[in-house]
């Protein structure tokens, strides 16, 4: 917790835990992150001054796990006892062990009064930074409370079946035979009744399926619908996945087409992350041209031949995937949104000239903020009169398929927050 508060992403912080303990630590850590706003509010009532970072992280961890007895992973008295024991064992917190003990014992005595005293504080009630809450109120005035509540729930584990190897119906039968319950979601998606390690999934190592949220599974069909199948003997469609790591959407594009029907280039600016694209494609038995390059600098990598279709899954605040990454809300700063929106604008401007007349660009972000979604596209359309907005989902909110400006027949489901805009370049 201290590491995350200092700016380290949760995925990196949890990687530092020894493998045997990591699943349990991550499970507890996610619960703490989902209730950190409440824990910090309680700590302010218990301590006049903010303790040093490490003792404060330990104290808030215990408060986040114990404040609601109905959701506590252990008895509150056990949590208090073990938090104090942990403080005593660590040289960096040993001097504050008595202080932590006093705060937590008082919390147990006065829990109902202390919780009631924090109920009126928005950050404690919703467990998001105040600026985040206010932005959601502006962006989604009728839905903001539901979005915040959804962020604090555990996301389902959703699979994308590799239709090059099997069908969703056949793989559902395999799951059921293995004692794994699941339901159909979308054309090739299956939502597991309970999350499982991928090693337990039939054929996972051989590429039978991938883990991918239902909202993310919309990207490839949106981009390719009407472009496939290509005419027999026709040249393969040139497709660019502009920000491709870890490769899930790249793979989905290839899975949807017959072998040789697509010529896919996958870009990733980070060399380490680009290797994950290679690993993903190798496991699924797929091939693409993977380049380590900046999508915003086509002069450094583009061969001059226009693309039939471009997928731009742009860098964003990740405000739509807080269910899966509960650290995001505490890592982001209000200024990040404008900075990322500027990067998105630059990427759109750099990549749009690479689309052939009559071709398409699908812009998407895993964000629920309008500055990274509808406002971004409204501005793009004003400045690019050769662009036409095709029917698109628009803003998809967590656990909802409803949207205000998209097509009415999008299937609802339990998915992350996303934004989609499909743009067509008008022929000359």
mmCIF file of N, CA, C and O in Angstrom, residues 349-421:
data_model
loop_
_atom_site.group_PDB
_atom_site.id
_atom_site.type_symbol
_atom_site.label_atom_id
_atom_site.label_comp_id
_atom_site.label_asym_id
_atom_site.label_seq_id
_atom_site.Cartn_x
_atom_site.Cartn_y
_atom_site.Cartn_z
ATOM 1 N N UNK A 349 -4.532 12.847 -35.025
ATOM 2 C CA UNK A 349 -4.032 13.699 -36.109
ATOM 3 C C UNK A 349 -2.928 13.011 -36.907
ATOM 4 O O UNK A 349 -2.839 13.162 -38.127
ATOM 5 N N UNK A 350 -2.094 12.220 -36.227
ATOM 6 C CA UNK A 350 -0.985 11.555 -36.900
ATOM 7 C C UNK A 350 -1.447 10.362 -37.730
ATOM 8 O O UNK A 350 -0.882 10.082 -38.800
ATOM 9 N N UNK A 351 -2.463 9.649 -37.261
ATOM 10 C CA UNK A 351 -2.862 8.398 -37.913
ATOM 11 C C UNK A 351 -3.945 8.573 -38.974
ATOM 12 O O UNK A 351 -4.041 7.752 -39.895
ATOM 13 N N UNK A 352 -4.767 9.605 -38.870
ATOM 14 C CA UNK A 352 -5.853 9.774 -39.836
ATOM 15 C C UNK A 352 -5.348 9.865 -41.279
ATOM 16 O O UNK A 352 -5.943 9.254 -42.186
ATOM 17 N N UNK A 353 -4.245 10.556 -41.558
ATOM 18 C CA UNK A 353 -3.749 10.601 -42.946
ATOM 19 C C UNK A 353 -3.313 9.236 -43.477
ATOM 20 O O UNK A 353 -3.159 9.072 -44.703
ATOM 21 N N UNK A 354 -3.113 8.254 -42.620
ATOM 22 C CA UNK A 354 -2.669 6.926 -43.039
ATOM 23 C C UNK A 354 -3.820 6.039 -43.498
ATOM 24 O O UNK A 354 -3.609 4.937 -43.994
ATOM 25 N N UNK A 355 -5.063 6.503 -43.314
ATOM 26 C CA UNK A 355 -6.243 5.726 -43.713
ATOM 27 C C UNK A 355 -6.551 6.013 -45.175
ATOM 28 O O UNK A 355 -6.597 7.182 -45.599
ATOM 29 N N UNK A 356 -6.785 4.974 -45.955
ATOM 30 C CA UNK A 356 -7.120 5.190 -47.367
ATOM 31 C C UNK A 356 -8.525 5.784 -47.474
ATOM 32 O O UNK A 356 -9.364 5.587 -46.585
ATOM 33 N N UNK A 357 -8.836 6.510 -48.551
ATOM 34 C CA UNK A 357 -10.208 6.970 -48.765
ATOM 35 C C UNK A 357 -11.162 5.777 -48.793
ATOM 36 O O UNK A 357 -10.905 4.780 -49.474
ATOM 37 N N UNK A 358 -12.230 5.859 -48.034
ATOM 38 C CA UNK A 358 -13.155 4.744 -47.890
ATOM 39 C C UNK A 358 -12.782 3.803 -46.766
ATOM 40 O O UNK A 358 -13.556 2.905 -46.423
ATOM 41 N N UNK A 359 -11.583 3.994 -46.176
ATOM 42 C CA UNK A 359 -11.154 3.156 -45.070
ATOM 43 C C UNK A 359 -11.685 3.656 -43.732
ATOM 44 O O UNK A 359 -12.422 4.647 -43.650
ATOM 45 N N UNK A 360 -11.274 2.965 -42.655
ATOM 46 C CA UNK A 360 -11.846 3.245 -41.339
ATOM 47 C C UNK A 360 -10.768 3.392 -40.272
ATOM 48 O O UNK A 360 -9.696 2.793 -40.375
ATOM 49 N N UNK A 361 -11.105 4.151 -39.258
ATOM 50 C CA UNK A 361 -10.311 4.225 -38.034
ATOM 51 C C UNK A 361 -11.264 4.051 -36.855
ATOM 52 O O UNK A 361 -12.269 4.774 -36.760
ATOM 53 N N UNK A 362 -10.965 3.104 -35.997
ATOM 54 C CA UNK A 362 -11.751 2.904 -34.778
ATOM 55 C C UNK A 362 -10.981 3.492 -33.608
ATOM 56 O O UNK A 362 -9.889 3.029 -33.274
ATOM 57 N N UNK A 363 -11.546 4.526 -33.016
ATOM 58 C CA UNK A 363 -10.942 5.163 -31.842
ATOM 59 C C UNK A 363 -11.617 4.609 -30.600
ATOM 60 O O UNK A 363 -12.857 4.577 -30.512
ATOM 61 N N UNK A 364 -10.810 4.150 -29.644
ATOM 62 C CA UNK A 364 -11.399 3.645 -28.403
ATOM 63 C C UNK A 364 -10.490 3.945 -27.229
ATOM 64 O O UNK A 364 -9.264 4.095 -27.385
ATOM 65 N N UNK A 365 -11.091 4.070 -26.074
ATOM 66 C CA UNK A 365 -10.366 4.216 -24.812
ATOM 67 C C UNK A 365 -11.117 3.434 -23.750
ATOM 68 O O UNK A 365 -12.340 3.283 -23.827
ATOM 69 N N UNK A 366 -10.376 2.941 -22.740
ATOM 70 C CA UNK A 366 -11.037 2.285 -21.609
ATOM 71 C C UNK A 366 -11.283 3.345 -20.531
ATOM 72 O O UNK A 366 -10.860 3.216 -19.385
ATOM 73 N N UNK A 367 -11.987 4.405 -20.937
ATOM 74 C CA UNK A 367 -12.266 5.537 -20.048
ATOM 75 C C UNK A 367 -13.756 5.847 -20.061
ATOM 76 O O UNK A 367 -14.432 5.662 -21.080
ATOM 77 N N UNK A 368 -14.248 6.356 -18.944
ATOM 78 C CA UNK A 368 -15.635 6.818 -18.867
ATOM 79 C C UNK A 368 -15.700 8.343 -18.896
ATOM 80 O O UNK A 368 -16.795 8.916 -18.868
ATOM 81 N N UNK A 369 -14.551 9.023 -18.969
ATOM 82 C CA UNK A 369 -14.529 10.479 -18.985
ATOM 83 C C UNK A 369 -14.787 10.990 -20.400
ATOM 84 O O UNK A 369 -14.141 10.553 -21.359
ATOM 85 N N UNK A 370 -15.688 11.952 -20.526
ATOM 86 C CA UNK A 370 -16.060 12.445 -21.855
ATOM 87 C C UNK A 370 -14.915 13.179 -22.554
ATOM 88 O O UNK A 370 -14.861 13.213 -23.791
ATOM 89 N N UNK A 371 -13.997 13.756 -21.799
ATOM 90 C CA UNK A 371 -12.865 14.444 -22.414
ATOM 91 C C UNK A 371 -12.021 13.484 -23.235
ATOM 92 O O UNK A 371 -11.358 13.892 -24.199
ATOM 93 N N UNK A 372 -12.050 12.200 -22.872
ATOM 94 C CA UNK A 372 -11.288 11.184 -23.597
ATOM 95 C C UNK A 372 -12.162 10.406 -24.573
ATOM 96 O O UNK A 372 -11.688 9.479 -25.227
ATOM 97 N N UNK A 373 -13.437 10.773 -24.663
ATOM 98 C CA UNK A 373 -14.365 10.039 -25.508
ATOM 99 C C UNK A 373 -15.143 10.951 -26.434
ATOM 100 O O UNK A 373 -14.622 11.418 -27.453
ATOM 101 N N UNK A 374 -16.391 11.240 -26.090
ATOM 102 C CA UNK A 374 -17.269 11.982 -26.988
ATOM 103 C C UNK A 374 -16.742 13.377 -27.301
ATOM 104 O O UNK A 374 -16.846 13.844 -28.445
ATOM 105 N N UNK A 375 -16.147 14.061 -26.315
ATOM 106 C CA UNK A 375 -15.615 15.394 -26.578
ATOM 107 C C UNK A 375 -14.420 15.333 -27.521
ATOM 108 O O UNK A 375 -14.245 16.217 -28.379
ATOM 109 N N UNK A 376 -13.615 14.302 -27.386
ATOM 110 C CA UNK A 376 -12.463 14.117 -28.270
ATOM 111 C C UNK A 376 -12.934 13.949 -29.717
ATOM 112 O O UNK A 376 -12.383 14.575 -30.645
ATOM 113 N N UNK A 377 -13.942 13.120 -29.932
ATOM 114 C CA UNK A 377 -14.417 12.844 -31.291
ATOM 115 C C UNK A 377 -15.194 14.021 -31.858
ATOM 116 O O UNK A 377 -15.106 14.315 -33.060
ATOM 117 N N UNK A 378 -15.972 14.717 -31.025
ATOM 118 C CA UNK A 378 -16.679 15.905 -31.518
ATOM 119 C C UNK A 378 -15.682 16.922 -32.077
ATOM 120 O O UNK A 378 -15.900 17.505 -33.150
ATOM 121 N N UNK A 379 -14.581 17.133 -31.363
ATOM 122 C CA UNK A 379 -13.559 18.071 -31.825
ATOM 123 C C UNK A 379 -12.891 17.566 -33.096
ATOM 124 O O UNK A 379 -12.611 18.350 -34.020
ATOM 125 N N UNK A 380 -12.635 16.270 -33.171
ATOM 126 C CA UNK A 380 -11.994 15.689 -34.360
ATOM 127 C C UNK A 380 -12.873 15.901 -35.589
ATOM 128 O O UNK A 380 -12.371 16.265 -36.673
ATOM 129 N N UNK A 381 -14.165 15.675 -35.468
ATOM 130 C CA UNK A 381 -15.069 15.811 -36.611
ATOM 131 C C UNK A 381 -15.159 17.257 -37.090
ATOM 132 O O UNK A 381 -15.316 17.511 -38.292
ATOM 133 N N UNK A 382 -15.060 18.209 -36.174
ATOM 134 C CA UNK A 382 -15.083 19.618 -36.560
ATOM 135 C C UNK A 382 -13.872 19.961 -37.422
ATOM 136 O O UNK A 382 -13.979 20.708 -38.404
ATOM 137 N N UNK A 383 -12.714 19.378 -37.075
ATOM 138 C CA UNK A 383 -11.472 19.725 -37.763
ATOM 139 C C UNK A 383 -11.153 18.804 -38.942
ATOM 140 O O UNK A 383 -10.174 19.051 -39.664
ATOM 141 N N UNK A 384 -11.936 17.756 -39.140
ATOM 142 C CA UNK A 384 -11.669 16.815 -40.233
ATOM 143 C C UNK A 384 -12.975 16.564 -40.982
ATOM 144 O O UNK A 384 -13.724 15.611 -40.687
ATOM 145 N N UNK A 385 -13.244 17.408 -41.961
ATOM 146 C CA UNK A 385 -14.520 17.321 -42.675
ATOM 147 C C UNK A 385 -14.600 16.102 -43.590
ATOM 148 O O UNK A 385 -15.682 15.785 -44.097
ATOM 149 N N UNK A 386 -13.472 15.428 -43.818
ATOM 150 C CA UNK A 386 -13.511 14.206 -44.628
ATOM 151 C C UNK A 386 -13.783 12.970 -43.775
ATOM 152 O O UNK A 386 -13.687 11.838 -44.271
ATOM 153 N N UNK A 387 -14.129 13.156 -42.501
ATOM 154 C CA UNK A 387 -14.431 12.036 -41.597
ATOM 155 C C UNK A 387 -15.930 11.955 -41.355
ATOM 156 O O UNK A 387 -16.607 12.977 -41.192
ATOM 157 N N UNK A 388 -16.433 10.732 -41.359
ATOM 158 C CA UNK A 388 -17.851 10.488 -41.074
ATOM 159 C C UNK A 388 -17.954 9.504 -39.919
ATOM 160 O O UNK A 388 -17.280 8.466 -39.924
ATOM 161 N N UNK A 389 -18.762 9.830 -38.909
ATOM 162 C CA UNK A 389 -18.951 8.944 -37.764
ATOM 163 C C UNK A 389 -19.985 7.885 -38.110
ATOM 164 O O UNK A 389 -21.148 8.192 -38.380
ATOM 165 N N UNK A 390 -19.560 6.629 -38.113
ATOM 166 C CA UNK A 390 -20.463 5.510 -38.355
ATOM 167 C C UNK A 390 -21.135 5.084 -37.041
ATOM 168 O O UNK A 390 -20.673 5.459 -35.961
ATOM 169 N N UNK A 391 -22.233 4.326 -37.106
ATOM 170 C CA UNK A 391 -22.878 3.865 -35.867
ATOM 171 C C UNK A 391 -21.873 3.197 -34.945
ATOM 172 O O UNK A 391 -21.148 2.281 -35.345
ATOM 173 N N UNK A 392 -21.794 3.691 -33.712
ATOM 174 C CA UNK A 392 -20.791 3.248 -32.749
ATOM 175 C C UNK A 392 -21.424 3.198 -31.361
ATOM 176 O O UNK A 392 -22.370 3.929 -31.073
ATOM 177 N N UNK A 393 -20.861 2.376 -30.467
ATOM 178 C CA UNK A 393 -21.424 2.300 -29.112
ATOM 179 C C UNK A 393 -21.317 3.581 -28.314
ATOM 180 O O UNK A 393 -22.093 3.811 -27.395
ATOM 181 N N UNK A 394 -20.340 4.454 -28.621
ATOM 182 C CA UNK A 394 -20.143 5.625 -27.790
ATOM 183 C C UNK A 394 -19.628 5.226 -26.417
ATOM 184 O O UNK A 394 -18.786 4.339 -26.286
ATOM 185 N N UNK A 395 -20.154 5.879 -25.372
ATOM 186 C CA UNK A 395 -19.717 5.591 -24.005
ATOM 187 C C UNK A 395 -20.462 4.381 -23.454
ATOM 188 O O UNK A 395 -21.686 4.382 -23.349
ATOM 189 N N UNK A 396 -19.704 3.358 -23.101
ATOM 190 C CA UNK A 396 -20.239 2.196 -22.399
ATOM 191 C C UNK A 396 -19.783 2.302 -20.950
ATOM 192 O O UNK A 396 -18.591 2.412 -20.675
ATOM 193 N N UNK A 397 -20.726 2.270 -20.029
ATOM 194 C CA UNK A 397 -20.399 2.412 -18.619
ATOM 195 C C UNK A 397 -20.235 1.050 -17.968
ATOM 196 O O UNK A 397 -20.813 0.067 -18.432
ATOM 197 N N UNK A 398 -19.439 0.954 -16.915
ATOM 198 C CA UNK A 398 -19.213 -0.352 -16.269
ATOM 199 C C UNK A 398 -20.520 -1.036 -15.899
ATOM 200 O O UNK A 398 -21.427 -0.402 -15.361
ATOM 201 N N UNK A 399 -20.611 -2.328 -16.236
ATOM 202 C CA UNK A 399 -21.774 -3.168 -15.939
ATOM 203 C C UNK A 399 -23.035 -2.701 -16.642
ATOM 204 O O UNK A 399 -24.134 -2.960 -16.194
ATOM 205 N N UNK A 400 -22.873 -1.987 -17.761
ATOM 206 C CA UNK A 400 -24.051 -1.525 -18.485
ATOM 207 C C UNK A 400 -23.758 -1.483 -19.965
ATOM 208 O O UNK A 400 -22.700 -1.049 -20.383
ATOM 209 N N UNK A 401 -24.750 -1.903 -20.764
ATOM 210 C CA UNK A 401 -24.613 -1.768 -22.203
ATOM 211 C C UNK A 401 -25.362 -0.571 -22.731
ATOM 212 O O UNK A 401 -25.416 -0.334 -23.919
ATOM 213 N N UNK A 402 -25.986 0.216 -21.840
ATOM 214 C CA UNK A 402 -26.748 1.379 -22.269
ATOM 215 C C UNK A 402 -25.819 2.518 -22.650
ATOM 216 O O UNK A 402 -24.738 2.666 -22.115
ATOM 217 N N UNK A 403 -26.231 3.330 -23.603
ATOM 218 C CA UNK A 403 -25.444 4.506 -23.978
ATOM 219 C C UNK A 403 -26.372 5.526 -24.609
ATOM 220 O O UNK A 403 -27.425 5.193 -25.141
ATOM 221 N N UNK A 404 -25.970 6.768 -24.555
ATOM 222 C CA UNK A 404 -26.862 7.846 -24.957
ATOM 223 C C UNK A 404 -26.820 8.129 -26.449
ATOM 224 O O UNK A 404 -27.790 8.589 -27.013
ATOM 225 N N UNK A 405 -25.686 7.864 -27.116
ATOM 226 C CA UNK A 405 -25.560 8.319 -28.503
ATOM 227 C C UNK A 405 -25.147 7.195 -29.446
ATOM 228 O O UNK A 405 -24.734 7.439 -30.568
ATOM 229 N N UNK A 406 -25.233 5.954 -29.034
ATOM 230 C CA UNK A 406 -24.836 4.839 -29.880
ATOM 231 C C UNK A 406 -26.035 4.177 -30.526
ATOM 232 O O UNK A 406 -27.162 4.660 -30.459
ATOM 233 N N UNK A 407 -25.799 3.062 -31.170
ATOM 234 C CA UNK A 407 -26.899 2.336 -31.787
ATOM 235 C C UNK A 407 -27.706 1.629 -30.710
ATOM 236 O O UNK A 407 -27.180 1.212 -29.683
ATOM 237 N N UNK A 408 -29.021 1.491 -30.895
ATOM 238 C CA UNK A 408 -29.875 1.011 -29.804
ATOM 239 C C UNK A 408 -29.824 -0.480 -29.549
ATOM 240 O O UNK A 408 -30.330 -0.942 -28.541
ATOM 241 N N UNK A 409 -29.224 -1.251 -30.459
ATOM 242 C CA UNK A 409 -29.296 -2.702 -30.290
ATOM 243 C C UNK A 409 -28.004 -3.300 -29.736
ATOM 244 O O UNK A 409 -27.770 -4.493 -29.840
ATOM 245 N N UNK A 410 -27.141 -2.477 -29.125
ATOM 246 C CA UNK A 410 -25.966 -3.051 -28.465
ATOM 247 C C UNK A 410 -26.412 -3.922 -27.306
ATOM 248 O O UNK A 410 -27.188 -3.489 -26.457
ATOM 249 N N UNK A 411 -25.900 -5.134 -27.254
ATOM 250 C CA UNK A 411 -26.276 -6.027 -26.159
ATOM 251 C C UNK A 411 -25.700 -5.520 -24.848
ATOM 252 O O UNK A 411 -24.547 -5.132 -24.769
ATOM 253 N N UNK A 412 -26.552 -5.492 -23.831
ATOM 254 C CA UNK A 412 -26.047 -5.088 -22.521
ATOM 255 C C UNK A 412 -25.331 -6.278 -21.890
ATOM 256 O O UNK A 412 -25.506 -7.417 -22.279
ATOM 257 N N UNK A 413 -24.525 -6.003 -20.882
ATOM 258 C CA UNK A 413 -23.807 -7.084 -20.226
ATOM 259 C C UNK A 413 -22.929 -6.555 -19.127
ATOM 260 O O UNK A 413 -22.868 -5.357 -18.871
ATOM 261 N N UNK A 414 -22.242 -7.472 -18.470
ATOM 262 C CA UNK A 414 -21.371 -7.118 -17.359
ATOM 263 C C UNK A 414 -19.980 -6.889 -17.913
ATOM 264 O O UNK A 414 -19.219 -7.833 -18.121
ATOM 265 N N UNK A 415 -19.658 -5.632 -18.198
ATOM 266 C CA UNK A 415 -18.374 -5.343 -18.824
ATOM 267 C C UNK A 415 -17.791 -4.058 -18.260
ATOM 268 O O UNK A 415 -18.432 -3.323 -17.499
ATOM 269 N N UNK A 416 -16.555 -3.762 -18.658
ATOM 270 C CA UNK A 416 -15.863 -2.563 -18.207
ATOM 271 C C UNK A 416 -16.406 -1.326 -18.913
ATOM 272 O O UNK A 416 -17.178 -1.419 -19.867
ATOM 273 N N UNK A 417 -15.939 -0.151 -18.445
ATOM 274 C CA UNK A 417 -16.277 1.088 -19.119
ATOM 275 C C UNK A 417 -15.371 1.301 -20.326
ATOM 276 O O UNK A 417 -14.156 1.086 -20.251
ATOM 277 N N UNK A 418 -15.967 1.722 -21.441
ATOM 278 C CA UNK A 418 -15.222 1.910 -22.681
ATOM 279 C C UNK A 418 -15.856 3.033 -23.491
ATOM 280 O O UNK A 418 -17.008 3.414 -23.246
ATOM 281 N N UNK A 419 -15.119 3.519 -24.464
ATOM 282 C CA UNK A 419 -15.679 4.437 -25.454
ATOM 283 C C UNK A 419 -15.254 3.972 -26.834
ATOM 284 O O UNK A 419 -14.088 3.610 -27.045
ATOM 285 N N UNK A 420 -16.209 3.979 -27.779
ATOM 286 C CA UNK A 420 -15.927 3.581 -29.161
ATOM 287 C C UNK A 420 -16.492 4.611 -30.136
ATOM 288 O O UNK A 420 -17.654 5.029 -30.001
ATOM 289 N N UNK A 421 -15.688 4.976 -31.113
ATOM 290 C CA UNK A 421 -16.152 5.810 -32.238
ATOM 291 C C UNK A 421 -15.515 5.260 -33.516
ATOM 292 O O UNK A 421 -14.290 5.215 -33.632
#
